[in-house]
Amino acid sequence: MVKYRYCPHCRGELSDSGEYYQCLSCQRKVFTSSSPCVSILPVKNGKVLLAKRAIDPKKGAWDSIGGFLKEGENPELAAKRETKEETGLNIKLSNLLGIYTDSYEYEGQVYETLNLYYLAEIIGGEIKPEDDVSELVWFPIEKLPENVGFKSFGEALEDLKDWYRANKSTL
């Protein structure tokens, strides 16, 4: 969790109550919350498109396509933006697979995240790893990689397998 020392209002010293910070000077409460993220799992013919991370944290590990929402951004628009940035593909979201919590360490700070995992259909574009992705691979849903970058991604992959087993006769 990110630790803050000074009040964003008056720059006074903060005390940490565990639930929130309180400024010792102006007495204002300062709350922290999880950062929202979207993760996209394009599914086609019993396979899912996964991305290999090109940067830290977790460089070289398999991950979903996705990232952090921009301030005020709608999750559906963020999912489409992140997919285009990382893969060159256009998508249509189908189902919300699940919502998961996780931690994301960046430059010595640990940020708590709230991750929305969506199933998606590719509707256009040319597949090409870009941005913070080094490789894109279609994996059979029944044979997914073990080298996954984040706890929430591993949990989502287990839920994806369950979803696939329950729905493969109708796909």
XYZ file of C-alpha atoms in Angstrom:
171
model
C 0.000 0.000 0.000
C 1.217 3.499 -0.794
C 2.295 5.334 2.353
C 1.708 9.073 2.498
C 3.491 11.418 4.886
C 2.049 14.854 4.122
C -1.419 16.336 3.720
C -2.353 17.246 0.126
C -4.328 20.247 1.457
C -1.951 22.009 3.876
C 1.210 19.872 3.693
C 1.004 19.059 7.384
C 2.171 15.709 8.725
C -0.266 12.808 8.418
C -1.067 10.155 10.993
C -2.138 6.713 9.774
C -5.192 5.230 11.503
C -5.239 2.183 9.232
C -8.522 3.147 7.536
C -7.435 6.629 6.487
C -4.801 9.269 7.102
C -5.546 12.330 9.240
C -3.670 15.584 9.038
C -2.202 16.628 12.382
C -2.415 20.303 11.336
C -5.765 20.852 9.556
C -7.473 17.657 10.846
C -8.696 16.664 7.366
C -9.067 12.989 6.616
C -7.253 11.656 3.556
C -8.567 8.410 2.075
C -6.757 6.072 -0.291
C -8.457 3.552 -2.534
C -7.685 0.827 -5.035
C -6.823 1.868 -8.582
C -9.293 0.524 -11.172
C -7.899 -1.634 -13.989
C -9.399 -3.449 -16.965
C -8.188 -6.767 -18.301
C -9.310 -8.215 -21.609
C -9.384 -11.896 -22.547
C -10.198 -12.269 -26.265
C -11.602 -15.770 -26.831
C -11.845 -17.562 -30.184
C -12.166 -21.258 -31.123
C -11.316 -22.510 -27.639
C -8.261 -20.267 -27.327
C -7.504 -17.051 -25.455
C -5.088 -14.316 -26.550
C -2.484 -13.544 -23.872
C 0.311 -10.992 -23.722
C 3.899 -11.398 -22.543
C 4.980 -8.392 -20.473
C 7.804 -6.347 -22.019
C 8.368 -4.198 -18.930
C 8.530 -4.458 -15.166
C 6.828 -5.244 -12.984
C 6.760 -8.923 -13.925
C 8.698 -8.531 -17.193
C 8.601 -11.769 -19.208
C 5.513 -13.145 -17.460
C 2.226 -13.853 -19.215
C -0.583 -11.409 -18.574
C -3.918 -10.299 -19.885
C -4.240 -7.371 -22.248
C -5.193 -4.280 -20.274
C -4.166 -1.589 -17.860
C -5.211 1.256 -15.599
C -8.257 3.394 -16.269
C -7.557 7.057 -16.890
C -9.262 9.465 -14.501
C -13.002 9.516 -15.246
C -12.700 6.875 -17.992
C -15.478 4.341 -18.578
C -14.250 0.704 -18.162
C -15.570 -0.327 -21.606
C -13.730 2.530 -23.329
C -10.590 1.766 -21.307
C -10.762 -1.891 -22.399
C -11.026 -0.899 -26.060
C -8.234 1.702 -25.716
C -5.848 -0.665 -23.925
C -6.495 -3.464 -26.432
C -5.805 -1.146 -29.377
C -2.638 0.243 -27.723
C -1.200 -3.160 -26.809
C -2.316 -5.339 -29.734
C -3.508 -3.176 -32.646
C -6.873 -4.969 -32.433
C -10.432 -3.702 -32.119
C -12.736 -5.595 -29.774
C -16.313 -5.982 -28.687
C -16.758 -6.853 -25.012
C -18.981 -9.846 -24.356
C -19.103 -10.797 -20.654
C -17.638 -9.626 -17.387
C -15.691 -12.700 -16.242
C -15.032 -11.391 -12.739
C -13.726 -8.684 -10.438
C -10.504 -9.293 -8.498
C -8.180 -7.387 -6.178
C -4.404 -7.383 -6.399
C -1.234 -5.410 -5.679
C 0.953 -3.679 -8.264
C 4.497 -2.701 -7.315
C 5.932 0.208 -9.271
C 9.117 2.147 -8.510
C 9.220 0.986 -4.899
C 5.555 1.712 -4.136
C 2.829 -0.919 -3.851
C -0.545 0.091 -5.265
C -3.743 -1.807 -4.543
C -5.785 -2.525 -7.681
C -9.378 -3.438 -8.483
C -9.328 -5.503 -11.693
C -12.305 -6.003 -14.011
C -11.730 -8.982 -16.342
C -13.790 -9.009 -19.542
C -14.206 -11.643 -22.230
C -14.044 -10.119 -25.697
C -14.444 -10.792 -29.390
C -11.965 -9.409 -31.927
C -13.800 -7.397 -34.590
C -10.902 -5.909 -36.559
C -7.360 -4.591 -36.701
C -3.974 -6.162 -37.334
C -2.437 -8.132 -34.466
C 0.919 -6.706 -33.413
C 2.464 -6.539 -29.922
C 2.955 -2.899 -28.967
C 3.330 -0.591 -25.962
C 4.338 -2.745 -22.947
C 3.772 -6.118 -24.692
C 6.616 -8.166 -26.238
C 4.586 -11.102 -27.574
C 0.965 -12.126 -28.199
C 0.019 -15.825 -28.259
C -3.252 -17.736 -28.620
C -3.302 -20.395 -25.877
C -5.790 -23.274 -25.697
C -8.004 -22.482 -22.702
C -7.427 -26.001 -21.368
C -3.584 -25.551 -21.544
C -2.749 -22.111 -20.168
C 0.772 -20.972 -19.220
C 1.911 -21.218 -15.607
C 4.260 -18.207 -15.643
C 1.619 -15.572 -14.885
C 2.516 -12.142 -13.612
C -0.196 -11.317 -11.123
C -2.326 -13.151 -8.565
C -5.573 -11.753 -9.993
C -4.615 -12.940 -13.480
C -4.072 -16.492 -12.212
C -7.466 -16.388 -10.487
C -9.120 -15.070 -13.647
C -7.546 -17.856 -15.727
C -9.028 -20.459 -13.375
C -12.432 -18.793 -13.756
C -11.927 -18.696 -17.534
C -11.365 -22.472 -17.561
C -14.561 -22.973 -15.543
C -16.494 -20.644 -17.876
C -15.159 -22.483 -20.931
C -16.056 -25.929 -19.577
C -19.582 -24.720 -18.808
C -20.067 -23.026 -22.198
C -17.928 -24.836 -24.792
C -20.875 -26.776 -26.211
C -22.564 -23.485 -27.144
C -19.482 -21.677 -28.477
